[in-house]
mmCIF file of C-alpha atoms and ligand atoms in Angstrom:
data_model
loop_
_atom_site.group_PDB
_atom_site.id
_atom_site.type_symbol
_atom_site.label_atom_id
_atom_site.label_comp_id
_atom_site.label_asym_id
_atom_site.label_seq_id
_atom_site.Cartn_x
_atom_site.Cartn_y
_atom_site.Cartn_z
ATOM 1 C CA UNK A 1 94.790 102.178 143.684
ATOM 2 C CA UNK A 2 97.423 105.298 143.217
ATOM 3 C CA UNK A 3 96.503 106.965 139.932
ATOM 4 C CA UNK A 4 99.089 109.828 138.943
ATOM 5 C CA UNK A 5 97.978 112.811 136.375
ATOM 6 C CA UNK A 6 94.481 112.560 137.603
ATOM 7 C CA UNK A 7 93.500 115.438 137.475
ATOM 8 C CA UNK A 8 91.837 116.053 134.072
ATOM 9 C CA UNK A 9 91.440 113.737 130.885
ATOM 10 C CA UNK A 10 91.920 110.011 131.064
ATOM 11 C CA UNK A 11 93.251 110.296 134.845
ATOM 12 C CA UNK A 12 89.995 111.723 135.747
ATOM 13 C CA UNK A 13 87.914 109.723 133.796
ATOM 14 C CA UNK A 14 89.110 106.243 135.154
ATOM 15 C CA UNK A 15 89.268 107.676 138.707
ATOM 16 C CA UNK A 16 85.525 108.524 138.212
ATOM 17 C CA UNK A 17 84.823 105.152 136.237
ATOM 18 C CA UNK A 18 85.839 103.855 139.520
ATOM 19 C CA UNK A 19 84.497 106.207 142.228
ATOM 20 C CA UNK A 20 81.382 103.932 142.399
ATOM 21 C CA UNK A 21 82.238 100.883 142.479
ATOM 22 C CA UNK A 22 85.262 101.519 145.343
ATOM 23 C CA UNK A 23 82.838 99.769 148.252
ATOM 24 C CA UNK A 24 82.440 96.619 145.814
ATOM 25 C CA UNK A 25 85.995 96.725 145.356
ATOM 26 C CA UNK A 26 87.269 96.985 148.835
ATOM 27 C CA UNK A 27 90.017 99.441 147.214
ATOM 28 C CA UNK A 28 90.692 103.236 148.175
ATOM 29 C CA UNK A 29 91.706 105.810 145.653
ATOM 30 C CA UNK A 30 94.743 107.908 146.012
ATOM 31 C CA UNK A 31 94.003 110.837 143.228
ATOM 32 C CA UNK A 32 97.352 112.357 142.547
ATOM 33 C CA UNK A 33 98.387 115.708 140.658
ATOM 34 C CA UNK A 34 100.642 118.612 140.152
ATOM 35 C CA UNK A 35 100.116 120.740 143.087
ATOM 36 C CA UNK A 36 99.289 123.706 140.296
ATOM 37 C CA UNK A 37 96.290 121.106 139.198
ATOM 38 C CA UNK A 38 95.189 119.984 142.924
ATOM 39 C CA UNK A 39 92.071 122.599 142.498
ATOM 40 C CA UNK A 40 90.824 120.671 139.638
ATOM 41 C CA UNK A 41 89.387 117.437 141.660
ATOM 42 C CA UNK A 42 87.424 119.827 144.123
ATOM 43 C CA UNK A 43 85.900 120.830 140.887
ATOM 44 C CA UNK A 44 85.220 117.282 140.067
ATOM 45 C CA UNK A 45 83.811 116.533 143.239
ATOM 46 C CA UNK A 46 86.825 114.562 144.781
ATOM 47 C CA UNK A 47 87.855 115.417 148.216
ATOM 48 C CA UNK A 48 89.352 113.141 150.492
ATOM 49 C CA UNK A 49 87.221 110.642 152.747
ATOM 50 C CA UNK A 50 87.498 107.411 153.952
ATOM 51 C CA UNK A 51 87.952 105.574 150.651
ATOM 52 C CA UNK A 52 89.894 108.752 148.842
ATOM 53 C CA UNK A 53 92.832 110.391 149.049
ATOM 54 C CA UNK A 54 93.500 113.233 147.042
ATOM 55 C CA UNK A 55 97.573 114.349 146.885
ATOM 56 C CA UNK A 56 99.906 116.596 145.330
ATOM 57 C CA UNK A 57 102.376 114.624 143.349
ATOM 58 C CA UNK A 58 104.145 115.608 140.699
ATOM 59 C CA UNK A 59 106.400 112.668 139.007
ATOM 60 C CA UNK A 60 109.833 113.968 138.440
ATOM 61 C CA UNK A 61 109.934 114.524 142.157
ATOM 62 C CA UNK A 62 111.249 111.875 143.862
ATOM 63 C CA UNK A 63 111.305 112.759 147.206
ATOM 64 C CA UNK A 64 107.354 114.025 146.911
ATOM 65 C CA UNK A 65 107.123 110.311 145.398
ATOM 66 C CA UNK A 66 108.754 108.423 148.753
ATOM 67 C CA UNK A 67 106.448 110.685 151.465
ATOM 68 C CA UNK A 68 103.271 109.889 149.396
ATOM 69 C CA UNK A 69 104.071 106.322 149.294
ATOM 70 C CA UNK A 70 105.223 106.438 152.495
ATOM 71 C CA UNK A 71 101.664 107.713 153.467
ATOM 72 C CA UNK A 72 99.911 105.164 151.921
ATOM 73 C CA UNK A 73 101.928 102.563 153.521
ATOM 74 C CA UNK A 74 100.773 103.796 156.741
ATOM 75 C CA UNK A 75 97.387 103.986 156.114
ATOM 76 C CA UNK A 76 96.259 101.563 153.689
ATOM 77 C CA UNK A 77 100.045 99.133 153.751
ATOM 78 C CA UNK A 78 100.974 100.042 150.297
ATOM 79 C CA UNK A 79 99.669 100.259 146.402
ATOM 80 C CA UNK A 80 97.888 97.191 145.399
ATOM 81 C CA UNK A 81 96.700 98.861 142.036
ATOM 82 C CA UNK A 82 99.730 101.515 140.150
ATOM 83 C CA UNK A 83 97.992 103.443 137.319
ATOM 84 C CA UNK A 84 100.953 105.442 135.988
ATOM 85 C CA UNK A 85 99.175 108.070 133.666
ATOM 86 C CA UNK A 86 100.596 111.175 133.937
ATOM 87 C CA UNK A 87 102.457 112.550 130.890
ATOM 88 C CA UNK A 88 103.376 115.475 128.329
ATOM 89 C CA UNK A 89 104.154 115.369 124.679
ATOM 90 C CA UNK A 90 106.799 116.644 123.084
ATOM 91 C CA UNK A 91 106.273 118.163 119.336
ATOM 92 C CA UNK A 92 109.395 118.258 117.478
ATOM 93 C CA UNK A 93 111.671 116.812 114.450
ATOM 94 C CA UNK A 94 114.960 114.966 116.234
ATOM 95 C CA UNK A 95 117.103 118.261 115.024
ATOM 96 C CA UNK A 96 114.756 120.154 117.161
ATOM 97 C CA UNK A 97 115.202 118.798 120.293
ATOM 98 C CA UNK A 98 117.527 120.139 123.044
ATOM 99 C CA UNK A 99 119.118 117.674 125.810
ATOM 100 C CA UNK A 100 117.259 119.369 128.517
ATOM 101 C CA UNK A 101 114.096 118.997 126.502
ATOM 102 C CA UNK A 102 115.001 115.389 125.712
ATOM 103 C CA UNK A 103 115.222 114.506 129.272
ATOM 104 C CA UNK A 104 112.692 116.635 130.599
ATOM 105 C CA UNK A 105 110.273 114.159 128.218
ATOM 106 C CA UNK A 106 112.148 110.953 129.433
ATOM 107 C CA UNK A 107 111.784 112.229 132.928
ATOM 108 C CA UNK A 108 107.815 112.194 132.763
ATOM 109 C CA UNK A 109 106.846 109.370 130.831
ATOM 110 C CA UNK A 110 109.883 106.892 131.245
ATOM 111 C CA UNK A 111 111.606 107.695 134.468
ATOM 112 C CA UNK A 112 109.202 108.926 137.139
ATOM 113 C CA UNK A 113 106.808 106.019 135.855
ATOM 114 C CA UNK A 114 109.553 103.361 136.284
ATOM 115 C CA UNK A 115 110.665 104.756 139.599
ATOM 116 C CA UNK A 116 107.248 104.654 140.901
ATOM 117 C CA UNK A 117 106.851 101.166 139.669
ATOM 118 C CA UNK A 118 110.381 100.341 141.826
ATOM 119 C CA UNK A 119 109.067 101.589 144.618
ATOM 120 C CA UNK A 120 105.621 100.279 144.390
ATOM 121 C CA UNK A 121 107.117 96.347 144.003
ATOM 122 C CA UNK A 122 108.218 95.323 147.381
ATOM 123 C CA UNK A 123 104.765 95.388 148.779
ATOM 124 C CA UNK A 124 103.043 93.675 145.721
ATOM 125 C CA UNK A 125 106.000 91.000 145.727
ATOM 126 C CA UNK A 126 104.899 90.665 149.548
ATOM 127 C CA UNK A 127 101.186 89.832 149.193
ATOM 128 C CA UNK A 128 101.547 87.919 145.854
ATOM 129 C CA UNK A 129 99.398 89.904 144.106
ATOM 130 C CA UNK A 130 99.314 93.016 142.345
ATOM 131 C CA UNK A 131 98.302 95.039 139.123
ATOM 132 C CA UNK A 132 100.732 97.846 137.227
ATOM 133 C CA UNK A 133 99.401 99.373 134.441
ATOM 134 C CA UNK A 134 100.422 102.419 132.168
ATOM 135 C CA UNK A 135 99.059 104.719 129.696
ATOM 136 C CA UNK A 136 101.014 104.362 126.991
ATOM 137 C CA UNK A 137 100.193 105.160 123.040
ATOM 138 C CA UNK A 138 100.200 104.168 120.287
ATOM 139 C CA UNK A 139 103.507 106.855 120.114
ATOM 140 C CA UNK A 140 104.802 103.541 121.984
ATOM 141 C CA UNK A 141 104.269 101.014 118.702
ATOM 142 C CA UNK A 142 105.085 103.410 116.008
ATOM 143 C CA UNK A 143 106.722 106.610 115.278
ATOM 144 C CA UNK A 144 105.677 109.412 113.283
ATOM 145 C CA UNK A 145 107.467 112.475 112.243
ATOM 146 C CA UNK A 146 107.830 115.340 114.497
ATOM 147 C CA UNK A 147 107.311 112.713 117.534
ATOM 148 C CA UNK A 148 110.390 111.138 118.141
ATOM 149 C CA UNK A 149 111.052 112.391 121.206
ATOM 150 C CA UNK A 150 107.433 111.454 122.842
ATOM 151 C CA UNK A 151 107.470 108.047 121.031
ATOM 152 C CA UNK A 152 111.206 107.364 122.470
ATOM 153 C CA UNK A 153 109.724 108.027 125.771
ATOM 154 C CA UNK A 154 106.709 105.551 125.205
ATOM 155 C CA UNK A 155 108.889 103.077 123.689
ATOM 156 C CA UNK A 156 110.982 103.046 126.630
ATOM 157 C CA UNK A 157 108.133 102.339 128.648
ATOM 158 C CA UNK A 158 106.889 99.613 126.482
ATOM 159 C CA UNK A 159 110.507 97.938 126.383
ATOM 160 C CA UNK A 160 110.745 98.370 130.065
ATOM 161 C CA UNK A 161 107.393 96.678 130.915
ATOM 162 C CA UNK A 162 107.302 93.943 128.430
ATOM 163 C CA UNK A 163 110.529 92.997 130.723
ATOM 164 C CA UNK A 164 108.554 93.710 133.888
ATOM 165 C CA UNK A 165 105.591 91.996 132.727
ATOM 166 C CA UNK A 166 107.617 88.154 132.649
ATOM 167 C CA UNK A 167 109.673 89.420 135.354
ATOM 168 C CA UNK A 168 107.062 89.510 138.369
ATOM 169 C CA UNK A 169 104.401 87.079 136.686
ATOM 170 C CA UNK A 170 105.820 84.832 139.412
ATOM 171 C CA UNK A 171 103.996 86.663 142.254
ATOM 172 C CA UNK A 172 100.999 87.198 140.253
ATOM 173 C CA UNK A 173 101.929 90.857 139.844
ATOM 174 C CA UNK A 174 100.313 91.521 136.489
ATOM 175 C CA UNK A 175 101.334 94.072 134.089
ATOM 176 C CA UNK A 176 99.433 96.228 131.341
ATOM 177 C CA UNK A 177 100.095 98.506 128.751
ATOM 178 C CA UNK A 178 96.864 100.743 127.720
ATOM 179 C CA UNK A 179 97.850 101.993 124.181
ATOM 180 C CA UNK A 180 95.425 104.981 122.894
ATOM 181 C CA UNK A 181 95.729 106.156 119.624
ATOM 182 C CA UNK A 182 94.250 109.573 118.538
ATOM 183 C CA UNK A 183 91.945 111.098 121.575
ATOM 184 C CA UNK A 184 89.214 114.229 120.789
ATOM 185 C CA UNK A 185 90.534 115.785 124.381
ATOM 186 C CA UNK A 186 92.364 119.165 124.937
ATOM 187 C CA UNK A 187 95.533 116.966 126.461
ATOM 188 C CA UNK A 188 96.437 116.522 122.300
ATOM 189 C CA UNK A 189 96.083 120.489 122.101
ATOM 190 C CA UNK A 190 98.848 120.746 125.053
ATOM 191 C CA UNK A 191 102.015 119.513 123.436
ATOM 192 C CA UNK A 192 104.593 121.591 123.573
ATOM 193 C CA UNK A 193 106.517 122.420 121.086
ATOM 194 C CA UNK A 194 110.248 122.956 121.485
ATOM 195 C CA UNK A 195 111.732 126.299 121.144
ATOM 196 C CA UNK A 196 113.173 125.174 117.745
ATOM 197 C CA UNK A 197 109.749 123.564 116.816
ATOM 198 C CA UNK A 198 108.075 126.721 117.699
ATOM 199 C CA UNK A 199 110.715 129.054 115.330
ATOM 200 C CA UNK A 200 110.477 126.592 112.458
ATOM 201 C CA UNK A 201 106.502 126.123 112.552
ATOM 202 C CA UNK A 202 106.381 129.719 112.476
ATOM 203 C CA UNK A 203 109.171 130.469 109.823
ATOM 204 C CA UNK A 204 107.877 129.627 106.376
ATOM 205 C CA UNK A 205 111.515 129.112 105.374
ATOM 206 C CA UNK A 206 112.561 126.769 107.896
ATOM 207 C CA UNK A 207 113.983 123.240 106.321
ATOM 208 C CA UNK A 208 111.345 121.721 108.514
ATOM 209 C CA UNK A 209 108.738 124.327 108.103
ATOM 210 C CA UNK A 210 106.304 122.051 105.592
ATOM 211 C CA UNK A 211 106.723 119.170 108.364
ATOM 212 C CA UNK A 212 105.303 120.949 111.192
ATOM 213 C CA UNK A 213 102.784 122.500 109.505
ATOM 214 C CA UNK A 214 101.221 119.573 107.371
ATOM 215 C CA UNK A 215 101.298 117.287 110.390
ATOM 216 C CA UNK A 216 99.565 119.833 112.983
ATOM 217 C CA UNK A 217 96.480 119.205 110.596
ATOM 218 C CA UNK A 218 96.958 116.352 110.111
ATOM 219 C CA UNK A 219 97.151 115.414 113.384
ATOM 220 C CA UNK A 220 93.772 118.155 114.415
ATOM 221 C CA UNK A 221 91.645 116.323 111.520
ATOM 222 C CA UNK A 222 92.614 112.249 112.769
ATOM 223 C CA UNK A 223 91.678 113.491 116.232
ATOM 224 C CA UNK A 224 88.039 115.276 115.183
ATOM 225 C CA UNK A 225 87.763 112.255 112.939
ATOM 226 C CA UNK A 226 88.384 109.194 115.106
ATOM 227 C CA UNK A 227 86.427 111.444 117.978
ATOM 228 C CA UNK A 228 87.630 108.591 120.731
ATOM 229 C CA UNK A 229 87.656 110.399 124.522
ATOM 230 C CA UNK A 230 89.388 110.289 127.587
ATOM 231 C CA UNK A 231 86.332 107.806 128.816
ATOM 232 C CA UNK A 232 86.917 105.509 125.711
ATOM 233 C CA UNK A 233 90.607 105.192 127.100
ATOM 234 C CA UNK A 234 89.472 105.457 130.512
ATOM 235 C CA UNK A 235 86.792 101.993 130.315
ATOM 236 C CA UNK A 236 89.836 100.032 128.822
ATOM 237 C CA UNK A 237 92.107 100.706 131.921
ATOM 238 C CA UNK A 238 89.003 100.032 134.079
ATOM 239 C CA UNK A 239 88.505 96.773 132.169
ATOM 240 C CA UNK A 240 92.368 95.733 132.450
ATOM 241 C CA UNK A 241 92.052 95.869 136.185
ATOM 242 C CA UNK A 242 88.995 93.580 136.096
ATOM 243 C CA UNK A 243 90.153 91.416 134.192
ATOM 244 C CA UNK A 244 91.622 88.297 136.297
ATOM 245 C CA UNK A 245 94.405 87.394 133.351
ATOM 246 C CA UNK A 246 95.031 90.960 131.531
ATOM 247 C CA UNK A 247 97.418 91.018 128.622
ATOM 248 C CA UNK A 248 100.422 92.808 128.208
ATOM 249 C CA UNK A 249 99.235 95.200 125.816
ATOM 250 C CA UNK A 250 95.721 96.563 125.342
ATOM 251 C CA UNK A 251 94.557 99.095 122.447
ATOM 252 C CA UNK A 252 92.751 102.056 124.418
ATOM 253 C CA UNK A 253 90.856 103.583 120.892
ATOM 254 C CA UNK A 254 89.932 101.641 117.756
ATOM 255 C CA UNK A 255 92.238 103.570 115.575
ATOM 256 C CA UNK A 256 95.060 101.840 117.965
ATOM 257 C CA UNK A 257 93.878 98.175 117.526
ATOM 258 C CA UNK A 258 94.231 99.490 113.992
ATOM 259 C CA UNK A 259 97.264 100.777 114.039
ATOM 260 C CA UNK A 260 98.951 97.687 115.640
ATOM 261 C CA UNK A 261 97.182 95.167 113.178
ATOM 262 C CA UNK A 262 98.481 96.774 110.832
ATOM 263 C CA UNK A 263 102.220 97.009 112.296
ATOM 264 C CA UNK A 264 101.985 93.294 113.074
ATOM 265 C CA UNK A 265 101.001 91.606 109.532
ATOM 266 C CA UNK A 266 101.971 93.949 106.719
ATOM 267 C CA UNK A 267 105.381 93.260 105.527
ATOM 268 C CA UNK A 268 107.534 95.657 107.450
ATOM 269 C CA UNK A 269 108.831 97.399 103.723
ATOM 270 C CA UNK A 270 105.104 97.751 103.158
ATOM 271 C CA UNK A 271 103.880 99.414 106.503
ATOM 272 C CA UNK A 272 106.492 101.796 106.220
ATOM 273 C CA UNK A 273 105.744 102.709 102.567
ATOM 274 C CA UNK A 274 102.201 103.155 103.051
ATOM 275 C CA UNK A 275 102.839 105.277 106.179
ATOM 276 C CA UNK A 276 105.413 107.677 104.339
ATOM 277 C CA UNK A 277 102.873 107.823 100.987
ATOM 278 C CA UNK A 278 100.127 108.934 103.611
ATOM 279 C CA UNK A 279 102.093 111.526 105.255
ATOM 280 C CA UNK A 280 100.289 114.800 104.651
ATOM 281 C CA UNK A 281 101.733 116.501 101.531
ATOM 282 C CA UNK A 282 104.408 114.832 102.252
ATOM 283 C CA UNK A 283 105.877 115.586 98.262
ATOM 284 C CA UNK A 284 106.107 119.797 99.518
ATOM 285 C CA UNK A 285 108.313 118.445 102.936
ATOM 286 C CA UNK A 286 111.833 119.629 102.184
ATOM 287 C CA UNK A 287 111.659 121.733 99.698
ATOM 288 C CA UNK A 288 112.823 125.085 101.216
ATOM 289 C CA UNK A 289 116.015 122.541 102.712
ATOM 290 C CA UNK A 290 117.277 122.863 99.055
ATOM 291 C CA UNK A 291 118.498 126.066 99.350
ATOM 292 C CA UNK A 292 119.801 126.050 102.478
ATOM 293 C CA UNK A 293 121.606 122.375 102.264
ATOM 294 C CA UNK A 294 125.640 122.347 101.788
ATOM 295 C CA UNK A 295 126.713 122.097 98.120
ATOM 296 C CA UNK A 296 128.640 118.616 98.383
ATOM 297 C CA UNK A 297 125.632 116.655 100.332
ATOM 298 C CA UNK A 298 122.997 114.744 97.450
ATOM 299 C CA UNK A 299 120.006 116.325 97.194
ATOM 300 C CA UNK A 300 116.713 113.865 96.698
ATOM 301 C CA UNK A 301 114.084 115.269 93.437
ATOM 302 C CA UNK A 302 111.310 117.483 94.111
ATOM 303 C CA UNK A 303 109.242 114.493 95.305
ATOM 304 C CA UNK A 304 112.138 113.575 97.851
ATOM 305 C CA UNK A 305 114.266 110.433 98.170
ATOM 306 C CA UNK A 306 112.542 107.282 96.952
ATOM 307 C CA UNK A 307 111.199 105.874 99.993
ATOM 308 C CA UNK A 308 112.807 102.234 99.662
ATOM 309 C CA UNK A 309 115.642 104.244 100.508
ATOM 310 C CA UNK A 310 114.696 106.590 103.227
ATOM 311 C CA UNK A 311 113.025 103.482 105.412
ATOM 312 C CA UNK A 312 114.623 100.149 105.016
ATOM 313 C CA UNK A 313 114.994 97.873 102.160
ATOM 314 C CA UNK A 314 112.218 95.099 100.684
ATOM 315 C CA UNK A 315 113.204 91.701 101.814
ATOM 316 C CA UNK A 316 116.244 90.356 99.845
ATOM 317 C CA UNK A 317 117.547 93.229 98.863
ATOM 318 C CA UNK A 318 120.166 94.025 100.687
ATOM 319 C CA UNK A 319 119.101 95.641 104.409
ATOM 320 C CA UNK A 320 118.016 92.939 106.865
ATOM 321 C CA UNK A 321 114.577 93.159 107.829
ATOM 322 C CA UNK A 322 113.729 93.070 111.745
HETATM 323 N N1 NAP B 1 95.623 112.862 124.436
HETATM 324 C C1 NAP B 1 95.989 111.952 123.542
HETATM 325 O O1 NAP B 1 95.622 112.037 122.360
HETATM 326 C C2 NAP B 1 96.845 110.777 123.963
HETATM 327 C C3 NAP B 1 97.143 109.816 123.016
HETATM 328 C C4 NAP B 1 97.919 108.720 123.389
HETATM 329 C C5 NAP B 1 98.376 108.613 124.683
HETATM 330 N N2 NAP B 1 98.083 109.567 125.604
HETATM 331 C C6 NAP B 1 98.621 109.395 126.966
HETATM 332 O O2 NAP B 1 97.534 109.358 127.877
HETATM 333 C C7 NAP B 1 97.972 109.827 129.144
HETATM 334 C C8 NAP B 1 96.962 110.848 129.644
HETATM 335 O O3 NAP B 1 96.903 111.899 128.705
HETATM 336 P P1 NAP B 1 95.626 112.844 128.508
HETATM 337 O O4 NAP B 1 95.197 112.744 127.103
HETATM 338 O O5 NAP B 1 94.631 112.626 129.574
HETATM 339 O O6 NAP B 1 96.379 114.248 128.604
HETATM 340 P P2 NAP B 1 96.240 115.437 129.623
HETATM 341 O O7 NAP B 1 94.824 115.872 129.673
HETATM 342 O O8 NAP B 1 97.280 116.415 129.222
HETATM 343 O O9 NAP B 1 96.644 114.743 130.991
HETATM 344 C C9 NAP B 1 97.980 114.469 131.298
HETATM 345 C C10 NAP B 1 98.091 114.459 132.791
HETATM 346 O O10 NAP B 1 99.452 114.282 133.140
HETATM 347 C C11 NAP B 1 99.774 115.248 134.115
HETATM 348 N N3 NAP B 1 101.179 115.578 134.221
HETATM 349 C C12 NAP B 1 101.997 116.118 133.287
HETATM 350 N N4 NAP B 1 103.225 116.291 133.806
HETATM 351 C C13 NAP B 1 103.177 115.858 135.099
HETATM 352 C C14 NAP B 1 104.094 115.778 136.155
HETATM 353 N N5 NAP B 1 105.362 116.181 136.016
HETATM 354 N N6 NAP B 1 103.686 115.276 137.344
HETATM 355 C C15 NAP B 1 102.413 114.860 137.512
HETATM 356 N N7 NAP B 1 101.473 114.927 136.557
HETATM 357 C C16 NAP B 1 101.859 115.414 135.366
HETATM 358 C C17 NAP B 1 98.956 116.456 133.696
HETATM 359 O O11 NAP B 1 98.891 117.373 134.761
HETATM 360 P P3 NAP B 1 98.615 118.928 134.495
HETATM 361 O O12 NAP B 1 97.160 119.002 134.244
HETATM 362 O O13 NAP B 1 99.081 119.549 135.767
HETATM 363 O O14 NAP B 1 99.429 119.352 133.320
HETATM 364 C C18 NAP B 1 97.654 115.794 133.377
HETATM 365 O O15 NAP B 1 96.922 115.532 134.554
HETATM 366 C C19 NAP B 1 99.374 110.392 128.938
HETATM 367 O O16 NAP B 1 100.333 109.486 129.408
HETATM 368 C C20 NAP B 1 99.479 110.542 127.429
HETATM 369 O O17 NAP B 1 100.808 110.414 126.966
HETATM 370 C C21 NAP B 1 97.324 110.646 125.268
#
């Protein structure tokens, strides 16, 4: 079982969900991190032995990603069990986001996690069995403001997956999708904001300073108020590899199951209403934009646009609903 970003949070709490049980299993652990994080699993009382392997790896380096695989071919014959975990979160409005940003955030969630999963096939395909499995979020269902760029990245995943997941079903290769919602862990407390982001949050006059600001509360209160941890997240990814027919997608918190029940039967005019009503103060957002918009664009009313307009129209009236 190759876990990557295992060093801290959910990593580290599914490998040590499954530290005890590896002698049941028959399976050996391969604990991967950035080499800066490596220090952490001595910490946590991982070192390498007979049934662990602990290994500097970080994603967006492919060649690191061919000698540790490599390695593990050697010793064990390959990955039986791909846990691709590792990833960082981007905090910014679309406008806010720089190419190299943009792909920097692709690169860790989407890219590195697919080209793992490429490289980690040939040997499931060969024994007929397998597991891949993901950390997603609920980022990957639904989008909310000043997350584009991490939800693009998780929606990648989840369009990439879904394909993989009928793809390989032939040779029992079986394909998950853990989606957390809100977790009570510092790795919520490490996005990074984007050099814009960072101005703008900090800039009371900034078009998008009333975004930033309303939804880093907003965001610090659902957290402290759903209080799900890493281990919450952790047991579900424990309990997709157990399980001998795991589904494609799997809710890691409760707020998540939530989340998607509600994405799945409200009417999609609905959803979207409710979720732009509940936006935090969302009436203030925009109003320092007025001054600072060009004369000949249409400015919305204090409140904003109506929101039938800023989403997508109800049935029948005009927009096609997906
Ligand atoms: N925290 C949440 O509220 C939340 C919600 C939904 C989904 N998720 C997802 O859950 C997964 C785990 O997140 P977490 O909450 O446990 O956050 P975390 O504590 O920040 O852990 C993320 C892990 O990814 C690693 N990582 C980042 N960039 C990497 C790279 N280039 N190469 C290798 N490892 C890298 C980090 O390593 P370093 O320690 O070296 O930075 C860290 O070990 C992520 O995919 C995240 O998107 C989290």
């Amino acid at each position: 079982m190759l876990i990557t970003g295992a060093s801290v949070g959910v990593g580290l709490q599914i490998a040590t969900l499954l530290r005890p049980t590896l002698l049941a299993r028959d399976r050996c652990l391969v604990l991967t991190a950035r080499p800066s994080s490596l220090a952490r699993f001595a910490d946590a009382g991982f070192f390498d032995d007979d049934r662990v392997m602990v290994r500097p790896l970080d994603v967006t380096d492919r060649i690191a990603q061919e000698a540790l695989l490599a390695e593990i071919s050697q010793r064990w014959g390959g990955v039986d069990v791909l846990i691709n975990n590792a990833g960082v979160s981007y905090r910014s409005v679309v406008e806010h986001v720089t190419e190299a940003e943009r792909l920097e955030q692709m690169d860790v969630n989407f890219r590195s996690a697919m080209a793992l999963t490429v490289a980690c096939l040939p040997h499931m395909r060969a024994r007929r069995s397998g597991r891949i499995l993901a950390v997603s979020s609920v980022g990957g269902m639904m989008a909310m403001p000043t997350m584009a760029v991490y939800s693009a990245s998780k929606f990648a995943l989840e369009g990439a997956y879904e394909a993989l997941y009928y793809e390989v079903r032939p040779w029992n290769i079986h394909v998950t999708l853990v989606q957390p919602g809100f977790i009570n862990s510092d790795g919520f407390e490490k996005v990074r904001f984007t050099a814009q982001a960072r101005t703008a949050l900090d800039d009371g006059n900034d078009p998008y300073h009333a975004h930033y600001r309303h939804m880093q509360d907003f965001v610090a209160r659902l957290m402290r108020w759903f209080g799900q941890s890493p281990r919450h997240v952790a047991k579900q990814v424990v309990r997709a590899i157990d399980r001998r027919r795991p589904p494609l997608r799997m809710a890691g918190t409760c707020d998540a199951w939530a989340f998607s029940f509600a994405r799945r039967f409200l009417p999609r005019w609905l959803y979207h209403a409710a979720l732009y009503r509940g936006l935090p103060h969302v009436r203030q957002w925009g109003a320092s934009s007025a001054l600072q918009a060009p004369a000949n664009v249409p400015q919305g009313d204090a409140n904003g646009p109506a929101v039938d307009e800023t989403v997508e129209a109800r049935p029948g009236v005009g927009v096609p609903t997906r």
